[in-house]
Amino acid sequence: MPEAPPDEEPALRVEGLDVTYGRALSALRSVSLTVPHGTVVALLGANGAGKTTLLRAVSGTLRLHRGAITAGRIRYGATELDGRDPVAAVRAGVVQVPEGRRVFAGLTVDENLRSGGLGLGRRRPDQVAEARERVFTLFPRLAERTRQAAGLLSGGEQQMLAIGRALMAAPRLLLLDEPSLGLAPQMVYRIAEVVREINAQGTAVLLVEQNAGMALSLADTAHVLEVGEVRLSGPAEELARTDAVKRLYLGETTEEGATAAEERTQTAQRAGTTEGQGAA
Ligand SMILES: Nc1ncnc2c1ncn2[C@@H]1O[C@H](COP(=O)(O)OP(=O)(O)OP(=O)(O)O)[C@@H](O)[C@H]1O
Ligand SMILES: [Mg+2]
């Protein structure tokens, strides 16, 4: 069989990444991970672990938050992404759905969708129409509300719109930042289904979640970030079975009776002294 051209099945490769905010605050240290083409990779971790920072570094939006990459590299296929701008990432096929389902509240659903894919240059109307159809097939509720102001949508619908807007750029790698945050269980389930569907259509997903149960059920591999460092990595099924993940992220109480949340905080405070061995 002839060898595929290097860019045909691009993987995201993050190697030895250090990120700081301002002059002092180190947010990521020596972070390495890979998102192979067509897979779902979950990134778990407590508040402040650096999950969003990693997505910002990949999508080129770090500078907008006064963050900087001080070491390491990020490549997507043959494209170097570190230190690039968001447009370069989008052009390479990498699109981020930001935390907190930020949509343009004063614009309609349709206008929000049209804003997705800006920066890609002029696209053929049929390409835009095709992307729009894909979004409406995934999210029929949005199709019913194209002229409604986005600010009037429910939280779950706004999350759908935020994902839909990203899909308008026809990404090959979607970066999702806590899509389940603050949503009712039924909506969390719906979002999980959608992520599965998007992936089945050939888009790789880097999924940041505090809802470890949801993320691990979707992911092929997973990584646990703790205070800026990768503490555990491995196949999602294996990680779901490890005691540390069960206790800290799957809400199972410990023998001492500490709640998962309490223990997460303690773990963060003990940074550097916890489970150091990755499963992979
Ligand atoms: N714009 C910023 N300026 C300065 N420090 C920041 C900035 N954004 C994040 N940080 C700090 O970087 C660290 C990592 O934050 P980050 O937002 O990446 O964590 P997270 O894992 O996404 O947390 P959460 O679950 O709360 O969203 C934290 O200590 C945070 O306070
Ligand atoms: Mg975050």
PDB file of C-alpha atoms and ligand atoms in Angstrom:
ATOM      1  CA  MET A   1       0.000   0.000   0.000  1.00  0.00           C
ATOM      2  CA  PRO A   2       1.356   3.460  -0.795  1.00  0.00           C
ATOM      3  CA  GLU A   3       2.166   5.561   2.220  1.00  0.00           C
ATOM      4  CA  ALA A   4      -0.431   8.206   3.098  1.00  0.00           C
ATOM      5  CA  PRO A   5       0.756  11.791   2.725  1.00  0.00           C
ATOM      6  CA  PRO A   6       1.824  13.096   6.143  1.00  0.00           C
ATOM      7  CA  ASP A   7      -1.089  15.506   6.431  1.00  0.00           C
ATOM      8  CA  GLU A   8      -3.884  13.109   5.559  1.00  0.00           C
ATOM      9  CA  GLU A   9      -4.604  11.849   9.073  1.00  0.00           C
ATOM     10  CA  PRO A  10      -3.192  14.576  11.263  1.00  0.00           C
ATOM     11  CA  ALA A  11      -2.751  14.093  14.972  1.00  0.00           C
ATOM     12  CA  LEU A  12      -2.438  16.792  17.579  1.00  0.00           C
ATOM     13  CA  ARG A  13       0.922  16.481  19.311  1.00  0.00           C
ATOM     14  CA  VAL A  14       1.693  18.495  22.411  1.00  0.00           C
ATOM     15  CA  GLU A  15       5.239  17.982  23.646  1.00  0.00           C
ATOM     16  CA  GLY A  16       6.821  19.264  26.839  1.00  0.00           C
ATOM     17  CA  LEU A  17       4.560  22.290  27.026  1.00  0.00           C
ATOM     18  CA  ASP A  18       5.192  25.002  29.608  1.00  0.00           C
ATOM     19  CA  VAL A  19       2.773  27.918  29.863  1.00  0.00           C
ATOM     20  CA  THR A  20       2.913  30.952  32.109  1.00  0.00           C
ATOM     21  CA  TYR A  21       0.563  33.862  32.675  1.00  0.00           C
ATOM     22  CA  GLY A  22       2.137  37.248  33.223  1.00  0.00           C
ATOM     23  CA  ARG A  23       5.704  36.944  34.456  1.00  0.00           C
ATOM     24  CA  ALA A  24       5.274  34.550  37.317  1.00  0.00           C
ATOM     25  CA  LEU A  25       2.318  32.217  37.247  1.00  0.00           C
ATOM     26  CA  SER A  26       3.235  28.830  35.846  1.00  0.00           C
ATOM     27  CA  ALA A  27       0.025  27.176  34.631  1.00  0.00           C
ATOM     28  CA  LEU A  28       1.385  24.150  32.728  1.00  0.00           C
ATOM     29  CA  ARG A  29       4.635  22.256  33.162  1.00  0.00           C
ATOM     30  CA  SER A  30       6.028  19.655  30.739  1.00  0.00           C
ATOM     31  CA  VAL A  31       2.633  18.657  29.448  1.00  0.00           C
ATOM     32  CA  SER A  32       2.660  16.100  26.643  1.00  0.00           C
ATOM     33  CA  LEU A  33      -0.282  14.421  24.995  1.00  0.00           C
ATOM     34  CA  THR A  34      -1.481  13.261  21.612  1.00  0.00           C
ATOM     35  CA  VAL A  35      -4.898  13.300  20.014  1.00  0.00           C
ATOM     36  CA  PRO A  36      -4.785  10.855  17.104  1.00  0.00           C
ATOM     37  CA  HIS A  37      -7.031  11.550  14.147  1.00  0.00           C
ATOM     38  CA  GLY A  38     -10.601  10.401  14.707  1.00  0.00           C
ATOM     39  CA  THR A  39     -10.311   9.767  18.441  1.00  0.00           C
ATOM     40  CA  VAL A  40     -11.794  11.315  21.581  1.00  0.00           C
ATOM     41  CA  VAL A  41      -9.288  12.254  24.259  1.00  0.00           C
ATOM     42  CA  ALA A  42     -10.518  13.394  27.662  1.00  0.00           C
ATOM     43  CA  LEU A  43      -8.667  15.844  29.856  1.00  0.00           C
ATOM     44  CA  LEU A  44      -9.787  15.718  33.484  1.00  0.00           C
ATOM     45  CA  GLY A  45      -8.775  17.789  36.429  1.00  0.00           C
ATOM     46  CA  ALA A  46      -9.963  19.966  39.280  1.00  0.00           C
ATOM     47  CA  ASN A  47     -10.548  23.713  39.103  1.00  0.00           C
ATOM     48  CA  GLY A  48      -7.376  25.554  38.212  1.00  0.00           C
ATOM     49  CA  ALA A  49      -5.528  22.431  37.028  1.00  0.00           C
ATOM     50  CA  GLY A  50      -4.773  24.041  33.670  1.00  0.00           C
ATOM     51  CA  LYS A  51      -7.316  22.373  31.402  1.00  0.00           C
ATOM     52  CA  THR A  52      -8.538  25.560  29.755  1.00  0.00           C
ATOM     53  CA  THR A  53      -4.975  26.814  29.483  1.00  0.00           C
ATOM     54  CA  LEU A  54      -4.033  23.773  27.424  1.00  0.00           C
ATOM     55  CA  LEU A  55      -6.941  24.323  25.035  1.00  0.00           C
ATOM     56  CA  ARG A  56      -6.006  27.999  24.706  1.00  0.00           C
ATOM     57  CA  ALA A  57      -2.439  27.070  23.851  1.00  0.00           C
ATOM     58  CA  VAL A  58      -3.631  24.726  21.107  1.00  0.00           C
ATOM     59  CA  SER A  59      -6.211  27.122  19.654  1.00  0.00           C
ATOM     60  CA  GLY A  60      -3.835  30.070  19.626  1.00  0.00           C
ATOM     61  CA  THR A  61      -5.938  32.133  22.030  1.00  0.00           C
ATOM     62  CA  LEU A  62      -3.463  32.104  24.908  1.00  0.00           C
ATOM     63  CA  ARG A  63      -2.102  35.532  24.096  1.00  0.00           C
ATOM     64  CA  LEU A  64      -5.576  37.045  24.377  1.00  0.00           C
ATOM     65  CA  HIS A  65      -5.377  36.013  28.032  1.00  0.00           C
ATOM     66  CA  ARG A  66      -1.824  37.281  28.497  1.00  0.00           C
ATOM     67  CA  GLY A  67      -0.457  33.773  28.617  1.00  0.00           C
ATOM     68  CA  ALA A  68       2.652  32.561  26.833  1.00  0.00           C
ATOM     69  CA  ILE A  69       4.235  29.287  25.833  1.00  0.00           C
ATOM     70  CA  THR A  70       7.697  29.251  27.374  1.00  0.00           C
ATOM     71  CA  ALA A  71       8.783  25.762  26.313  1.00  0.00           C
ATOM     72  CA  GLY A  72       7.667  22.834  24.226  1.00  0.00           C
ATOM     73  CA  ARG A  73       5.824  22.584  20.968  1.00  0.00           C
ATOM     74  CA  ILE A  74       2.359  21.978  19.540  1.00  0.00           C
ATOM     75  CA  ARG A  75       1.870  20.469  16.133  1.00  0.00           C
ATOM     76  CA  TYR A  76      -1.224  19.483  14.252  1.00  0.00           C
ATOM     77  CA  GLY A  77      -0.159  17.223  11.427  1.00  0.00           C
ATOM     78  CA  ALA A  78       2.567  19.144   9.654  1.00  0.00           C
ATOM     79  CA  THR A  79       1.430  22.519  11.022  1.00  0.00           C
ATOM     80  CA  GLU A  80       3.259  24.140  13.928  1.00  0.00           C
ATOM     81  CA  LEU A  81       0.603  25.673  16.175  1.00  0.00           C
ATOM     82  CA  ASP A  82       2.588  27.061  19.102  1.00  0.00           C
ATOM     83  CA  GLY A  83       2.696  30.803  19.158  1.00  0.00           C
ATOM     84  CA  ARG A  84       0.295  31.039  16.245  1.00  0.00           C
ATOM     85  CA  ASP A  85      -2.916  33.015  16.178  1.00  0.00           C
ATOM     86  CA  PRO A  86      -6.460  31.608  16.326  1.00  0.00           C
ATOM     87  CA  VAL A  87      -6.948  32.034  12.590  1.00  0.00           C
ATOM     88  CA  ALA A  88      -3.952  29.796  11.861  1.00  0.00           C
ATOM     89  CA  ALA A  89      -5.452  27.105  14.091  1.00  0.00           C
ATOM     90  CA  VAL A  90      -8.886  27.365  12.467  1.00  0.00           C
ATOM     91  CA  ARG A  91      -7.295  27.194   9.016  1.00  0.00           C
ATOM     92  CA  ALA A  92      -5.434  24.059  10.103  1.00  0.00           C
ATOM     93  CA  GLY A  93      -8.783  22.560  11.131  1.00  0.00           C
ATOM     94  CA  VAL A  94      -8.565  23.086  14.893  1.00  0.00           C
ATOM     95  CA  VAL A  95     -11.490  24.910  16.518  1.00  0.00           C
ATOM     96  CA  GLN A  96     -12.197  25.595  20.194  1.00  0.00           C
ATOM     97  CA  VAL A  97     -15.575  25.857  21.876  1.00  0.00           C
ATOM     98  CA  PRO A  98     -14.782  28.154  24.791  1.00  0.00           C
ATOM     99  CA  GLU A  99     -15.700  27.568  28.398  1.00  0.00           C
ATOM    100  CA  GLY A 100     -19.020  28.971  29.590  1.00  0.00           C
ATOM    101  CA  ARG A 101     -20.870  28.538  26.280  1.00  0.00           C
ATOM    102  CA  ARG A 102     -20.116  32.054  25.176  1.00  0.00           C
ATOM    103  CA  VAL A 103     -22.528  32.976  22.418  1.00  0.00           C
ATOM    104  CA  PHE A 104     -23.377  36.441  21.098  1.00  0.00           C
ATOM    105  CA  ALA A 105     -26.487  37.014  23.209  1.00  0.00           C
ATOM    106  CA  GLY A 106     -27.813  39.919  21.138  1.00  0.00           C
ATOM    107  CA  LEU A 107     -27.441  38.120  17.804  1.00  0.00           C
ATOM    108  CA  THR A 108     -29.843  35.532  16.447  1.00  0.00           C
ATOM    109  CA  VAL A 109     -29.074  31.819  16.327  1.00  0.00           C
ATOM    110  CA  ASP A 110     -28.471  32.138  12.610  1.00  0.00           C
ATOM    111  CA  GLU A 111     -26.132  35.114  13.005  1.00  0.00           C
ATOM    112  CA  ASN A 112     -24.193  33.225  15.662  1.00  0.00           C
ATOM    113  CA  LEU A 113     -23.789  30.277  13.321  1.00  0.00           C
ATOM    114  CA  ARG A 114     -22.672  32.541  10.487  1.00  0.00           C
ATOM    115  CA  SER A 115     -19.944  33.953  12.698  1.00  0.00           C
ATOM    116  CA  GLY A 116     -18.457  30.453  12.907  1.00  0.00           C
ATOM    117  CA  GLY A 117     -15.909  29.941  10.211  1.00  0.00           C
ATOM    118  CA  LEU A 118     -15.081  33.623   9.877  1.00  0.00           C
ATOM    119  CA  GLY A 119     -11.380  33.878   9.228  1.00  0.00           C
ATOM    120  CA  LEU A 120     -11.458  30.945   6.872  1.00  0.00           C
ATOM    121  CA  GLY A 121     -11.686  33.348   3.977  1.00  0.00           C
ATOM    122  CA  ARG A 122     -14.413  33.279   1.405  1.00  0.00           C
ATOM    123  CA  ARG A 123     -16.058  29.873   1.282  1.00  0.00           C
ATOM    124  CA  ARG A 124     -18.364  28.575  -1.386  1.00  0.00           C
ATOM    125  CA  PRO A 125     -22.035  29.043  -0.453  1.00  0.00           C
ATOM    126  CA  ASP A 126     -22.618  25.304  -0.795  1.00  0.00           C
ATOM    127  CA  GLN A 127     -19.865  24.599   1.760  1.00  0.00           C
ATOM    128  CA  VAL A 128     -21.502  26.972   4.225  1.00  0.00           C
ATOM    129  CA  ALA A 129     -24.937  25.501   3.536  1.00  0.00           C
ATOM    130  CA  GLU A 130     -23.585  22.001   4.056  1.00  0.00           C
ATOM    131  CA  ALA A 131     -22.024  22.932   7.405  1.00  0.00           C
ATOM    132  CA  ARG A 132     -25.291  24.584   8.435  1.00  0.00           C
ATOM    133  CA  GLU A 133     -27.293  21.488   7.505  1.00  0.00           C
ATOM    134  CA  ARG A 134     -24.948  19.355   9.563  1.00  0.00           C
ATOM    135  CA  VAL A 135     -25.523  21.598  12.581  1.00  0.00           C
ATOM    136  CA  PHE A 136     -29.296  21.513  12.174  1.00  0.00           C
ATOM    137  CA  THR A 137     -29.297  17.732  11.817  1.00  0.00           C
ATOM    138  CA  LEU A 138     -27.328  17.427  15.048  1.00  0.00           C
ATOM    139  CA  PHE A 139     -29.375  20.084  16.817  1.00  0.00           C
ATOM    140  CA  PRO A 140     -32.949  20.193  15.505  1.00  0.00           C
ATOM    141  CA  ARG A 141     -33.825  22.613  18.295  1.00  0.00           C
ATOM    142  CA  LEU A 142     -31.559  25.228  16.738  1.00  0.00           C
ATOM    143  CA  ALA A 143     -33.223  24.770  13.370  1.00  0.00           C
ATOM    144  CA  GLU A 144     -36.532  25.714  14.993  1.00  0.00           C
ATOM    145  CA  ARG A 145     -35.068  28.851  16.495  1.00  0.00           C
ATOM    146  CA  THR A 146     -32.894  30.421  13.799  1.00  0.00           C
ATOM    147  CA  ARG A 147     -34.319  33.931  14.275  1.00  0.00           C
ATOM    148  CA  GLN A 148     -34.407  33.893  18.048  1.00  0.00           C
ATOM    149  CA  ALA A 149     -31.863  35.924  20.014  1.00  0.00           C
ATOM    150  CA  ALA A 150     -29.207  33.577  21.378  1.00  0.00           C
ATOM    151  CA  GLY A 151     -29.487  35.169  24.814  1.00  0.00           C
ATOM    152  CA  LEU A 152     -33.030  33.833  25.126  1.00  0.00           C
ATOM    153  CA  LEU A 153     -32.010  30.203  24.634  1.00  0.00           C
ATOM    154  CA  SER A 154     -31.785  27.836  27.594  1.00  0.00           C
ATOM    155  CA  GLY A 155     -28.340  26.948  28.927  1.00  0.00           C
ATOM    156  CA  GLY A 156     -28.345  23.637  27.096  1.00  0.00           C
ATOM    157  CA  GLU A 157     -29.440  25.269  23.861  1.00  0.00           C
ATOM    158  CA  GLN A 158     -26.699  27.880  24.184  1.00  0.00           C
ATOM    159  CA  GLN A 159     -24.161  25.085  24.594  1.00  0.00           C
ATOM    160  CA  MET A 160     -25.535  23.465  21.447  1.00  0.00           C
ATOM    161  CA  LEU A 161     -25.229  26.775  19.649  1.00  0.00           C
ATOM    162  CA  ALA A 162     -21.638  27.218  20.827  1.00  0.00           C
ATOM    163  CA  ILE A 163     -20.782  23.753  19.507  1.00  0.00           C
ATOM    164  CA  GLY A 164     -22.763  24.390  16.330  1.00  0.00           C
ATOM    165  CA  ARG A 165     -20.896  27.613  15.690  1.00  0.00           C
ATOM    166  CA  ALA A 166     -17.573  25.781  15.976  1.00  0.00           C
ATOM    167  CA  LEU A 167     -18.813  23.107  13.560  1.00  0.00           C
ATOM    168  CA  MET A 168     -19.516  25.814  10.971  1.00  0.00           C
ATOM    169  CA  ALA A 169     -15.738  25.939  10.471  1.00  0.00           C
ATOM    170  CA  ALA A 170     -15.784  22.217   9.584  1.00  0.00           C
ATOM    171  CA  PRO A 171     -13.061  21.325  12.107  1.00  0.00           C
ATOM    172  CA  ARG A 172     -11.016  18.150  11.954  1.00  0.00           C
ATOM    173  CA  LEU A 173     -10.202  18.580  15.637  1.00  0.00           C
ATOM    174  CA  LEU A 174     -12.750  20.065  18.038  1.00  0.00           C
ATOM    175  CA  LEU A 175     -11.593  21.416  21.407  1.00  0.00           C
ATOM    176  CA  LEU A 176     -14.474  21.284  23.880  1.00  0.00           C
ATOM    177  CA  ASP A 177     -14.168  23.052  27.228  1.00  0.00           C
ATOM    178  CA  GLU A 178     -16.552  21.635  29.857  1.00  0.00           C
ATOM    179  CA  PRO A 179     -19.623  21.340  27.653  1.00  0.00           C
ATOM    180  CA  SER A 180     -21.635  19.730  30.473  1.00  0.00           C
ATOM    181  CA  LEU A 181     -20.986  22.414  33.063  1.00  0.00           C
ATOM    182  CA  GLY A 182     -24.138  23.536  34.845  1.00  0.00           C
ATOM    183  CA  LEU A 183     -26.516  21.511  32.678  1.00  0.00           C
ATOM    184  CA  ALA A 184     -29.295  19.204  33.848  1.00  0.00           C
ATOM    185  CA  PRO A 185     -28.543  15.455  33.595  1.00  0.00           C
ATOM    186  CA  GLN A 186     -30.808  15.016  30.595  1.00  0.00           C
ATOM    187  CA  MET A 187     -28.947  17.743  28.728  1.00  0.00           C
ATOM    188  CA  VAL A 188     -25.564  16.338  29.754  1.00  0.00           C
ATOM    189  CA  TYR A 189     -26.657  13.060  28.208  1.00  0.00           C
ATOM    190  CA  ARG A 190     -27.721  14.846  25.031  1.00  0.00           C
ATOM    191  CA  ILE A 191     -24.379  16.669  24.778  1.00  0.00           C
ATOM    192  CA  ALA A 192     -22.559  13.358  25.232  1.00  0.00           C
ATOM    193  CA  GLU A 193     -24.564  11.855  22.391  1.00  0.00           C
ATOM    194  CA  VAL A 194     -23.717  14.789  20.199  1.00  0.00           C
ATOM    195  CA  VAL A 195     -20.008  14.500  20.930  1.00  0.00           C
ATOM    196  CA  ARG A 196     -20.203  10.827  19.999  1.00  0.00           C
ATOM    197  CA  GLU A 197     -21.997  11.691  16.785  1.00  0.00           C
ATOM    198  CA  ILE A 198     -19.543  14.445  15.826  1.00  0.00           C
ATOM    199  CA  ASN A 199     -16.707  11.999  16.407  1.00  0.00           C
ATOM    200  CA  ALA A 200     -18.430   9.291  14.379  1.00  0.00           C
ATOM    201  CA  GLN A 201     -18.537  11.758  11.498  1.00  0.00           C
ATOM    202  CA  GLY A 202     -14.734  11.848  11.560  1.00  0.00           C
ATOM    203  CA  THR A 203     -13.883  14.782  13.821  1.00  0.00           C
ATOM    204  CA  ALA A 204     -11.357  14.201  16.589  1.00  0.00           C
ATOM    205  CA  VAL A 205     -12.287  15.686  19.976  1.00  0.00           C
ATOM    206  CA  LEU A 206     -10.184  16.919  22.859  1.00  0.00           C
ATOM    207  CA  LEU A 207     -12.753  16.999  25.661  1.00  0.00           C
ATOM    208  CA  VAL A 208     -12.113  18.938  28.845  1.00  0.00           C
ATOM    209  CA  GLU A 209     -14.481  17.912  31.608  1.00  0.00           C
ATOM    210  CA  GLN A 210     -14.990  17.860  35.342  1.00  0.00           C
ATOM    211  CA  ASN A 211     -17.764  15.346  34.715  1.00  0.00           C
ATOM    212  CA  ALA A 212     -15.365  12.419  34.593  1.00  0.00           C
ATOM    213  CA  GLY A 213     -18.086   9.820  34.223  1.00  0.00           C
ATOM    214  CA  MET A 214     -19.363  11.427  31.065  1.00  0.00           C
ATOM    215  CA  ALA A 215     -15.913  12.119  29.635  1.00  0.00           C
ATOM    216  CA  LEU A 216     -14.520   8.646  30.317  1.00  0.00           C
ATOM    217  CA  SER A 217     -17.553   7.003  28.756  1.00  0.00           C
ATOM    218  CA  LEU A 218     -16.842   8.875  25.522  1.00  0.00           C
ATOM    219  CA  ALA A 219     -13.068   8.905  25.384  1.00  0.00           C
ATOM    220  CA  ASP A 220     -10.547   6.512  23.921  1.00  0.00           C
ATOM    221  CA  THR A 221      -7.751   7.812  26.116  1.00  0.00           C
ATOM    222  CA  ALA A 222      -7.700  10.200  29.046  1.00  0.00           C
ATOM    223  CA  HIS A 223      -5.279  12.341  30.993  1.00  0.00           C
ATOM    224  CA  VAL A 224      -5.611  13.742  34.479  1.00  0.00           C
ATOM    225  CA  LEU A 225      -4.075  17.163  35.040  1.00  0.00           C
ATOM    226  CA  GLU A 226      -3.115  18.211  38.537  1.00  0.00           C
ATOM    227  CA  VAL A 227      -1.835  21.692  39.199  1.00  0.00           C
ATOM    228  CA  GLY A 228      -0.393  22.072  35.742  1.00  0.00           C
ATOM    229  CA  GLU A 229       1.082  18.598  35.293  1.00  0.00           C
ATOM    230  CA  VAL A 230      -0.169  15.375  33.776  1.00  0.00           C
ATOM    231  CA  ARG A 231      -0.522  12.947  36.693  1.00  0.00           C
ATOM    232  CA  LEU A 232      -2.236  10.000  35.024  1.00  0.00           C
ATOM    233  CA  SER A 233      -2.654   8.926  31.425  1.00  0.00           C
ATOM    234  CA  GLY A 234      -4.076   5.857  29.807  1.00  0.00           C
ATOM    235  CA  PRO A 235      -6.965   4.197  28.039  1.00  0.00           C
ATOM    236  CA  ALA A 236     -10.206   5.732  29.358  1.00  0.00           C
ATOM    237  CA  GLU A 237     -11.545   2.359  30.504  1.00  0.00           C
ATOM    238  CA  GLU A 238      -8.413   1.703  32.539  1.00  0.00           C
ATOM    239  CA  LEU A 239      -8.409   5.138  34.130  1.00  0.00           C
ATOM    240  CA  ALA A 240     -12.054   4.741  35.112  1.00  0.00           C
ATOM    241  CA  ARG A 241     -11.016   1.684  37.122  1.00  0.00           C
ATOM    242  CA  THR A 242      -8.127   3.287  38.994  1.00  0.00           C
ATOM    243  CA  ASP A 243      -8.793   4.098  42.616  1.00  0.00           C
ATOM    244  CA  ALA A 244      -7.564   7.655  42.362  1.00  0.00           C
ATOM    245  CA  VAL A 245      -9.921   8.521  39.526  1.00  0.00           C
ATOM    246  CA  LYS A 246     -12.825   6.707  41.151  1.00  0.00           C
ATOM    247  CA  ARG A 247     -12.317   8.594  44.372  1.00  0.00           C
ATOM    248  CA  LEU A 248     -11.464  12.006  43.079  1.00  0.00           C
ATOM    249  CA  TYR A 249     -13.422  12.314  39.895  1.00  0.00           C
ATOM    250  CA  LEU A 250     -16.190   9.752  39.851  1.00  0.00           C
ATOM    251  CA  GLY A 251     -17.716  10.917  43.106  1.00  0.00           C
ATOM    252  CA  GLU A 252     -17.155   7.722  45.072  1.00  0.00           C
ATOM    253  CA  THR A 253     -16.561   8.379  48.750  1.00  0.00           C
ATOM    254  CA  THR A 254     -13.345   7.239  50.351  1.00  0.00           C
ATOM    255  CA  GLU A 255     -12.943   4.940  53.330  1.00  0.00           C
ATOM    256  CA  GLU A 256     -12.304   7.929  55.555  1.00  0.00           C
ATOM    257  CA  GLY A 257     -15.573   9.361  54.368  1.00  0.00           C
ATOM    258  CA  ALA A 258     -14.103  12.491  52.825  1.00  0.00           C
ATOM    259  CA  THR A 259     -16.175  13.782  49.982  1.00  0.00           C
ATOM    260  CA  ALA A 260     -14.623  13.734  46.550  1.00  0.00           C
ATOM    261  CA  ALA A 261     -14.619  17.522  46.461  1.00  0.00           C
ATOM    262  CA  GLU A 262     -12.794  17.817  49.781  1.00  0.00           C
ATOM    263  CA  GLU A 263     -10.235  15.340  48.659  1.00  0.00           C
ATOM    264  CA  ARG A 264      -9.738  17.065  45.332  1.00  0.00           C
ATOM    265  CA  THR A 265      -8.830  20.211  47.189  1.00  0.00           C
ATOM    266  CA  GLN A 266      -6.464  18.318  49.460  1.00  0.00           C
ATOM    267  CA  THR A 267      -4.854  16.687  46.468  1.00  0.00           C
ATOM    268  CA  ALA A 268      -4.332  20.025  44.817  1.00  0.00           C
ATOM    269  CA  GLN A 269      -2.710  21.297  47.990  1.00  0.00           C
ATOM    270  CA  ARG A 270      -0.457  18.257  48.198  1.00  0.00           C
ATOM    271  CA  ALA A 271       0.658  18.849  44.638  1.00  0.00           C
ATOM    272  CA  GLY A 272       3.633  16.759  43.744  1.00  0.00           C
ATOM    273  CA  THR A 273       3.165  14.124  46.391  1.00  0.00           C
ATOM    274  CA  THR A 274       0.238  12.236  44.927  1.00  0.00           C
ATOM    275  CA  GLU A 275       0.032   9.325  42.523  1.00  0.00           C
ATOM    276  CA  GLY A 276       2.847   9.986  40.153  1.00  0.00           C
ATOM    277  CA  GLN A 277       2.706   6.958  37.913  1.00  0.00           C
ATOM    278  CA  GLY A 278       0.697   7.240  34.766  1.00  0.00           C
ATOM    279  CA  ALA A 279      -1.149   4.144  33.637  1.00  0.00           C
ATOM    280  CA  ALA A 280       0.446   4.457  30.210  1.00  0.00           C
TER     281      ALA A 280
HETATM  282  N1  LIG B   1      -5.813  35.003  32.139  1.00  0.00           N
HETATM  283  C1  LIG B   1      -5.180  34.522  33.213  1.00  0.00           C
HETATM  284  N2  LIG B   1      -4.279  35.275  33.875  1.00  0.00           N
HETATM  285  C2  LIG B   1      -3.617  34.796  34.956  1.00  0.00           C
HETATM  286  N3  LIG B   1      -3.769  33.554  35.456  1.00  0.00           N
HETATM  287  C3  LIG B   1      -4.644  32.750  34.827  1.00  0.00           C
HETATM  288  C4  LIG B   1      -5.395  33.181  33.679  1.00  0.00           C
HETATM  289  N4  LIG B   1      -6.180  32.160  33.286  1.00  0.00           N
HETATM  290  C5  LIG B   1      -5.936  31.141  34.125  1.00  0.00           C
HETATM  291  N5  LIG B   1      -5.016  31.479  35.055  1.00  0.00           N
HETATM  292  C6  LIG B   1      -4.481  30.606  36.125  1.00  0.00           C
HETATM  293  O1  LIG B   1      -3.886  29.456  35.497  1.00  0.00           O
HETATM  294  C7  LIG B   1      -4.188  28.283  36.243  1.00  0.00           C
HETATM  295  C8  LIG B   1      -4.916  27.296  35.347  1.00  0.00           C
HETATM  296  O2  LIG B   1      -6.168  27.836  35.004  1.00  0.00           O
HETATM  297  P1  LIG B   1      -7.158  27.158  33.973  1.00  0.00           P
HETATM  298  O3  LIG B   1      -8.248  28.122  33.705  1.00  0.00           O
HETATM  299  O4  LIG B   1      -6.391  26.653  32.813  1.00  0.00           O
HETATM  300  O5  LIG B   1      -7.691  25.912  34.814  1.00  0.00           O
HETATM  301  P2  LIG B   1      -8.886  24.903  34.539  1.00  0.00           P
HETATM  302  O6  LIG B   1      -8.358  23.546  34.762  1.00  0.00           O
HETATM  303  O7  LIG B   1      -9.509  25.192  33.223  1.00  0.00           O
HETATM  304  O8  LIG B   1      -9.908  25.262  35.710  1.00  0.00           O
HETATM  305  P3  LIG B   1     -11.526  25.279  35.733  1.00  0.00           P
HETATM  306  O9  LIG B   1     -11.944  23.864  35.950  1.00  0.00           O
HETATM  307  O10 LIG B   1     -11.845  26.124  36.919  1.00  0.00           O
HETATM  308  O11 LIG B   1     -12.021  25.843  34.453  1.00  0.00           O
HETATM  309  C9  LIG B   1      -4.980  28.740  37.444  1.00  0.00           C
HETATM  310  O12 LIG B   1      -4.100  28.899  38.524  1.00  0.00           O
HETATM  311  C10 LIG B   1      -5.567  30.066  37.010  1.00  0.00           C
HETATM  312  O13 LIG B   1      -5.787  30.900  38.114  1.00  0.00           O
HETATM  313 MG    MG B   2     -11.361  25.776  32.661  1.00  0.00          MG
END
